[in-house]
Short mmCIF file of N, CA, C and O in Angstrom, two decimals:
data_model
loop_
_atom_site.label_atom_id
_atom_site.label_comp_id
_atom_site.label_asym_id
_atom_site.label_seq_id
_atom_site.Cartn_x
_atom_site.Cartn_y
_atom_site.Cartn_z
N MET I 1 0.89 -1.35 0.05
CA MET I 1 -0.25 0.17 -0.11
C MET I 1 0.95 1.22 0.10
O MET I 1 1.90 1.46 0.78
N GLY I 2 0.85 2.34 -0.72
CA GLY I 2 1.63 3.47 -1.07
C GLY I 2 1.07 4.57 -0.41
O GLY I 2 -0.36 4.32 0.47
N VAL I 3 1.95 5.45 -0.11
CA VAL I 3 1.48 6.60 0.59
C VAL I 3 0.33 7.63 -0.19
O VAL I 3 0.99 8.04 -1.38
N PRO I 4 -0.70 7.96 0.38
CA PRO I 4 -1.58 8.86 -0.27
C PRO I 4 -0.82 10.14 -0.80
O PRO I 4 0.03 10.57 0.03
N SER I 5 -1.12 10.40 -2.09
CA SER I 5 -0.44 11.87 -2.51
C SER I 5 -1.43 12.89 -2.39
O SER I 5 -2.69 12.62 -2.51
N ARG I 6 -1.21 14.16 -1.88
CA ARG I 6 -1.88 15.29 -1.82
C ARG I 6 -1.81 15.85 -3.03
O ARG I 6 -0.94 16.09 -3.76
N SER I 7 -3.02 16.38 -3.38
CA SER I 7 -3.27 16.96 -4.84
C SER I 7 -2.54 18.39 -4.78
O SER I 7 -2.14 18.68 -6.05
N ASP I 8 -2.18 19.02 -3.93
CA ASP I 8 -1.36 20.12 -3.96
C ASP I 8 0.07 20.02 -3.67
O ASP I 8 1.03 21.04 -3.83
N ASP I 9 0.66 18.73 -3.83
CA ASP I 9 2.05 18.35 -3.51
C ASP I 9 3.31 18.87 -4.53
O ASP I 9 4.25 19.46 -4.11
N HIS I 10 2.61 18.74 -5.99
CA HIS I 10 3.53 19.28 -6.89
C HIS I 10 3.69 20.87 -6.77
O HIS I 10 4.67 21.39 -6.65
N GLU I 11 2.49 21.67 -6.61
CA GLU I 11 2.67 23.08 -6.47
C GLU I 11 3.73 23.40 -5.19
O GLU I 11 4.57 24.26 -5.19
N TRP I 12 3.35 22.73 -4.19
CA TRP I 12 4.11 22.94 -2.83
C TRP I 12 5.42 22.57 -2.84
O TRP I 12 6.35 23.25 -2.61
N SER I 13 5.66 21.76 -3.56
CA SER I 13 7.14 21.06 -3.72
C SER I 13 7.90 22.15 -4.62
O SER I 13 8.98 22.17 -4.36
N GLN I 14 7.52 22.55 -5.68
CA GLN I 14 8.16 23.55 -6.57
C GLN I 14 8.32 24.87 -5.88
O GLN I 14 9.45 25.29 -6.09
N GLN I 15 7.64 25.22 -5.04
CA GLN I 15 7.88 26.49 -3.91
C GLN I 15 8.84 26.15 -3.02
O GLN I 15 9.37 27.10 -2.47
N HIS I 16 9.26 25.02 -2.72
CA HIS I 16 10.14 24.69 -1.65
C HIS I 16 11.36 24.09 -2.21
O HIS I 16 12.20 23.51 -1.22
N LEU I 17 11.56 23.84 -3.43
CA LEU I 17 12.82 23.19 -3.97
C LEU I 17 13.95 23.79 -3.34
O LEU I 17 15.02 23.27 -2.89
N SER I 18 14.20 25.35 -3.24
CA SER I 18 15.66 25.93 -2.94
C SER I 18 15.55 25.60 -1.42
O SER I 18 16.83 25.21 -0.98
N HIS I 19 14.44 25.54 -0.53
CA HIS I 19 14.59 25.29 0.61
C HIS I 19 14.91 23.87 1.10
O HIS I 19 16.01 23.54 1.82
N TYR I 20 14.77 23.06 0.18
CA TYR I 20 14.86 21.47 0.28
C TYR I 20 16.49 21.49 -0.03
O TYR I 20 17.38 20.73 0.84
N VAL I 21 17.09 21.79 -1.02
CA VAL I 21 18.41 21.85 -1.50
C VAL I 21 19.32 22.47 -0.45
O VAL I 21 20.45 21.82 -0.27
N GLU I 22 18.97 23.39 0.21
CA GLU I 22 19.76 24.35 1.21
C GLU I 22 19.48 23.79 2.44
O GLU I 22 20.47 24.12 3.47
N GLY I 23 18.84 22.61 2.81
CA GLY I 23 18.63 21.86 4.06
C GLY I 23 17.77 22.97 4.99
O GLY I 23 18.07 22.53 6.06
N GLU I 24 17.00 23.68 4.57
CA GLU I 24 16.22 24.67 5.47
C GLU I 24 14.68 24.16 5.67
O GLU I 24 13.99 24.71 6.27
N LEU I 25 14.50 22.76 5.43
CA LEU I 25 13.06 22.13 5.45
C LEU I 25 13.06 21.36 6.75
O LEU I 25 14.15 20.72 6.98
N GLY I 26 12.10 21.30 7.66
CA GLY I 26 12.10 20.37 8.95
C GLY I 26 11.89 18.93 8.06
O GLY I 26 11.79 18.92 6.99
N PRO I 27 12.03 17.88 9.03
CA PRO I 27 12.23 16.71 8.67
C PRO I 27 10.77 16.09 8.03
O PRO I 27 10.85 15.33 7.01
N ARG I 28 9.57 16.81 8.63
CA ARG I 28 8.28 16.27 7.79
C ARG I 28 8.29 16.84 6.74
O ARG I 28 7.73 16.14 5.64
N ALA I 29 8.54 18.38 6.38
CA ALA I 29 8.59 18.88 4.82
C ALA I 29 9.42 17.99 3.92
O ALA I 29 9.23 17.96 2.91
N ARG I 30 10.52 17.60 4.73
CA ARG I 30 11.49 17.13 3.64
C ARG I 30 11.01 15.86 3.24
O ARG I 30 11.27 15.44 1.98
N ARG I 31 10.45 14.80 4.11
CA ARG I 31 10.00 13.70 3.52
C ARG I 31 8.73 13.91 2.66
O ARG I 31 8.74 13.35 1.67
N ARG I 32 7.67 15.11 2.84
CA ARG I 32 6.91 15.20 1.88
C ARG I 32 7.59 15.35 0.40
O ARG I 32 7.05 14.76 -0.32
N LEU I 33 8.19 16.12 0.53
CA LEU I 33 9.00 16.92 -0.77
C LEU I 33 9.63 15.31 -1.71
O LEU I 33 9.79 15.02 -2.90
N ASP I 34 10.60 14.84 -0.56
CA ASP I 34 11.10 13.37 -1.10
C ASP I 34 9.89 12.52 -1.71
O ASP I 34 10.25 11.78 -2.92
N ARG I 35 8.92 12.29 -1.04
CA ARG I 35 7.79 11.26 -1.66
C ARG I 35 7.50 11.87 -2.70
O ARG I 35 7.29 11.10 -3.89
N HIS I 36 7.02 12.99 -3.13
CA HIS I 36 6.54 13.85 -4.27
C HIS I 36 7.66 13.50 -5.36
O HIS I 36 7.41 13.04 -6.56
N ALA I 37 9.09 13.85 -5.18
CA ALA I 37 10.00 13.91 -6.05
C ALA I 37 10.43 12.43 -6.59
O ALA I 37 10.66 12.37 -8.04
N LEU I 38 10.16 11.50 -5.84
CA LEU I 38 10.35 10.18 -6.39
C LEU I 38 9.39 9.81 -7.69
O LEU I 38 9.93 9.01 -8.58
N GLY I 39 8.17 10.14 -7.72
CA GLY I 39 7.34 10.08 -8.87
C GLY I 39 7.10 11.38 -9.64
O GLY I 39 6.28 11.03 -10.65
N CYS I 40 7.80 12.44 -9.24
CA CYS I 40 7.70 13.37 -10.36
C CYS I 40 8.76 13.83 -11.06
O CYS I 40 10.09 14.35 -10.32
N VAL I 41 8.69 13.71 -12.32
CA VAL I 41 9.83 13.79 -13.14
C VAL I 41 10.32 15.69 -13.00
O VAL I 41 11.65 15.74 -12.94
N ASP I 42 9.36 16.49 -13.03
CA ASP I 42 9.81 17.92 -12.82
C ASP I 42 10.45 18.20 -11.57
O ASP I 42 11.20 18.92 -11.80
N CYS I 43 9.96 17.71 -10.67
CA CYS I 43 10.38 17.97 -9.25
C CYS I 43 11.91 17.36 -9.08
O CYS I 43 12.83 18.08 -8.70
N GLY I 44 12.16 16.31 -9.63
CA GLY I 44 13.44 15.66 -9.69
C GLY I 44 14.30 16.28 -10.19
O GLY I 44 15.49 16.53 -9.96
N ARG I 45 13.96 16.86 -11.69
CA ARG I 45 14.80 17.52 -12.51
C ARG I 45 15.04 19.09 -11.31
O ARG I 45 16.19 19.62 -11.73
N GLY I 46 14.05 19.76 -11.13
CA GLY I 46 14.20 20.96 -10.30
C GLY I 46 14.98 20.73 -9.22
O GLY I 46 15.90 21.57 -9.00
N ILE I 47 15.17 19.63 -8.60
CA ILE I 47 16.14 19.65 -7.36
C ILE I 47 17.62 19.40 -7.83
O ILE I 47 18.62 20.08 -7.33
N ARG I 48 17.79 18.63 -8.96
CA ARG I 48 19.04 18.59 -9.72
C ARG I 48 19.62 19.89 -10.15
O ARG I 48 20.57 20.08 -10.00
N ALA I 49 18.68 20.58 -10.79
CA ALA I 49 18.87 21.88 -11.43
C ALA I 49 19.16 23.04 -10.03
O ALA I 49 20.55 23.59 -10.17
N MET I 50 18.66 22.48 -8.95
CA MET I 50 18.89 23.73 -8.05
C MET I 50 20.35 23.42 -7.12
O MET I 50 20.90 24.33 -6.88
N ARG I 51 20.58 22.17 -7.23
CA ARG I 51 21.78 21.66 -6.61
C ARG I 51 22.78 22.24 -7.46
O ARG I 51 23.97 22.59 -6.90
N ALA I 52 22.75 22.02 -8.77
CA ALA I 52 23.84 22.79 -9.66
C ALA I 52 23.92 23.90 -9.66
O ALA I 52 24.99 24.69 -9.73
N LEU I 53 23.01 24.84 -9.49
CA LEU I 53 23.02 26.34 -9.41
C LEU I 53 23.73 26.55 -8.10
O LEU I 53 24.73 27.50 -8.03
N VAL I 54 23.39 25.85 -7.05
CA VAL I 54 23.92 26.29 -5.70
C VAL I 54 25.32 25.81 -5.77
O VAL I 54 26.18 26.62 -5.25
N TYR I 55 25.71 24.77 -6.27
CA TYR I 55 27.04 24.55 -6.46
C TYR I 55 27.83 25.78 -7.40
O TYR I 55 28.88 26.03 -6.86
N ALA I 56 27.15 26.13 -8.50
CA ALA I 56 28.05 27.09 -9.26
C ALA I 56 27.95 28.29 -8.56
O ALA I 56 29.19 28.85 -8.95
N VAL I 57 27.31 28.77 -7.55
CA VAL I 57 27.48 30.05 -7.22
C VAL I 57 28.02 30.14 -5.72
O VAL I 57 28.46 31.00 -5.30
N GLN I 58 28.77 28.92 -5.21
CA GLN I 58 29.22 28.90 -3.95
C GLN I 58 30.36 29.58 -3.96
O GLN I 58 30.84 30.26 -2.96
N GLY I 59 31.34 29.84 -4.94
CA GLY I 59 32.53 30.64 -5.12
C GLY I 59 32.44 31.91 -5.58
O GLY I 59 33.42 32.50 -6.02
N LEU I 60 31.32 32.55 -5.50
CA LEU I 60 30.96 33.90 -6.14
C LEU I 60 31.27 34.89 -5.04
O LEU I 60 30.81 36.13 -5.28
N ASP I 61 31.66 34.62 -3.67
CA ASP I 61 31.68 35.64 -2.97
C ASP I 61 32.74 36.86 -3.49
O ASP I 61 33.81 36.71 -4.06
N GLY I 62 32.13 38.09 -3.01
CA GLY I 62 33.13 39.28 -3.56
C GLY I 62 32.64 39.64 -5.22
O GLY I 62 33.28 40.47 -5.50
N LEU I 63 31.66 38.94 -5.62
CA LEU I 63 31.25 39.41 -6.97
C LEU I 63 30.11 39.80 -7.03
O LEU I 63 29.54 39.80 -8.26
N ALA I 64 29.48 40.90 -6.24
CA ALA I 64 28.36 41.28 -6.33
C ALA I 64 28.21 42.30 -7.19
O ALA I 64 26.72 42.48 -7.56
N ASP I 65 29.08 42.72 -7.95
CA ASP I 65 28.64 43.55 -9.02
C ASP I 65 28.56 43.06 -10.43
O ASP I 65 28.47 43.59 -11.53
N VAL I 66 28.92 41.76 -10.54
CA VAL I 66 28.89 41.14 -11.57
C VAL I 66 27.24 40.36 -11.81
O VAL I 66 26.75 39.92 -11.11
N ARG I 67 26.69 40.85 -12.98
CA ARG I 67 25.44 40.44 -13.34
C ARG I 67 25.24 39.04 -13.87
O ARG I 67 26.15 39.06 -15.01
N ALA I 68 24.30 38.55 -13.69
CA ALA I 68 23.83 37.26 -14.37
C ALA I 68 23.55 37.52 -15.91
O ALA I 68 22.76 38.25 -16.05
N PRO I 69 23.85 36.53 -16.70
CA PRO I 69 23.40 36.87 -18.31
C PRO I 69 21.75 36.86 -18.02
O PRO I 69 21.10 36.10 -17.21
N ALA I 70 21.00 37.73 -18.77
CA ALA I 70 19.42 37.83 -18.95
C ALA I 70 18.91 36.51 -19.22
O ALA I 70 17.81 36.48 -18.62
N THR I 71 19.66 35.67 -19.79
CA THR I 71 18.70 34.16 -20.23
C THR I 71 19.12 33.31 -18.91
O THR I 71 18.61 32.18 -19.14
N ILE I 72 19.82 33.53 -18.01
CA ILE I 72 20.28 32.52 -17.28
C ILE I 72 19.01 31.82 -16.58
O ILE I 72 19.05 30.46 -16.16
N PHE I 73 17.95 32.66 -15.92
CA PHE I 73 16.90 31.92 -15.48
C PHE I 73 16.18 30.98 -16.31
O PHE I 73 15.55 29.92 -16.12
N ASP I 74 15.87 31.33 -17.70
CA ASP I 74 15.32 30.63 -18.64
C ASP I 74 16.15 29.10 -18.81
O ASP I 74 15.38 28.05 -18.94
N ARG I 75 17.42 29.26 -18.91
CA ARG I 75 18.32 27.96 -18.88
C ARG I 75 18.19 27.21 -17.84
O ARG I 75 18.25 25.96 -18.05
N VAL I 76 18.14 27.68 -16.61
CA VAL I 76 17.96 27.09 -15.46
C VAL I 76 16.41 26.19 -15.49
O VAL I 76 16.30 25.08 -15.28
N ARG I 77 15.33 26.99 -15.68
CA ARG I 77 14.14 26.30 -15.88
C ARG I 77 14.15 25.04 -17.03
O ARG I 77 13.54 24.24 -16.48
N LEU I 78 14.83 25.48 -17.98
CA LEU I 78 15.02 24.40 -19.03
C LEU I 78 15.74 22.94 -18.51
O LEU I 78 15.14 22.00 -18.71
N ALA I 79 16.80 23.53 -17.76
CA ALA I 79 17.44 22.39 -17.41
C ALA I 79 16.74 21.36 -16.18
O ALA I 79 16.88 19.99 -15.90
N GLY I 80 15.92 22.23 -15.45
CA GLY I 80 15.19 21.72 -14.31
C GLY I 80 13.88 21.18 -14.64
O GLY I 80 13.11 20.58 -13.74
N GLY I 81 13.58 21.07 -15.74
CA GLY I 81 11.92 20.78 -16.14
C GLY I 81 11.15 22.20 -15.90
O GLY I 81 11.62 23.34 -15.61
N SER I 82 9.76 21.96 -16.21
CA SER I 82 8.96 23.26 -16.20
C SER I 82 8.20 23.37 -14.97
O SER I 82 7.35 22.69 -14.60
N PRO I 83 8.56 24.37 -14.11
CA PRO I 83 7.96 24.43 -12.74
C PRO I 83 6.48 24.94 -12.89
O PRO I 83 5.99 24.71 -12.25
N SER I 84 6.41 25.43 -13.99
CA SER I 84 4.83 25.76 -14.25
C SER I 84 3.95 24.54 -14.67
O SER I 84 2.56 24.81 -14.74
N SER I 85 4.18 23.58 -15.13
CA SER I 85 3.52 22.22 -15.32
C SER I 85 2.45 22.22 -14.53
O SER I 85 2.83 21.83 -13.24
N PRO I 86 1.24 21.94 -14.76
CA PRO I 86 0.34 21.71 -13.65
C PRO I 86 0.17 20.57 -13.11
O PRO I 86 -0.01 20.38 -11.90
N ASN I 87 0.33 19.48 -13.83
CA ASN I 87 0.05 17.86 -13.22
C ASN I 87 1.34 17.31 -13.51
O ASN I 87 1.42 16.78 -14.59
N ALA I 88 2.18 16.96 -12.68
CA ALA I 88 3.45 16.41 -13.32
C ALA I 88 3.37 14.82 -12.97
O ALA I 88 2.78 14.56 -11.89
#
């Protein structure tokens, strides 16, 4: 018998991906997102893209005046799947 899925888990998970990756979710919320991401391609990709983004910016201290390319967020969205897809 599987764990019942909440109908709003996808939207909630999309809103909490960065908190998940940065370790800012409590144990219950982390388990909720873990369960959802196991069966959701978009959220699984979103986690991987967010981890890659966090890794990429870790060494950027002192570069506050450097601006990201205008298309950076579009590229992150493409790499991580479509965060706006209604039912993943």
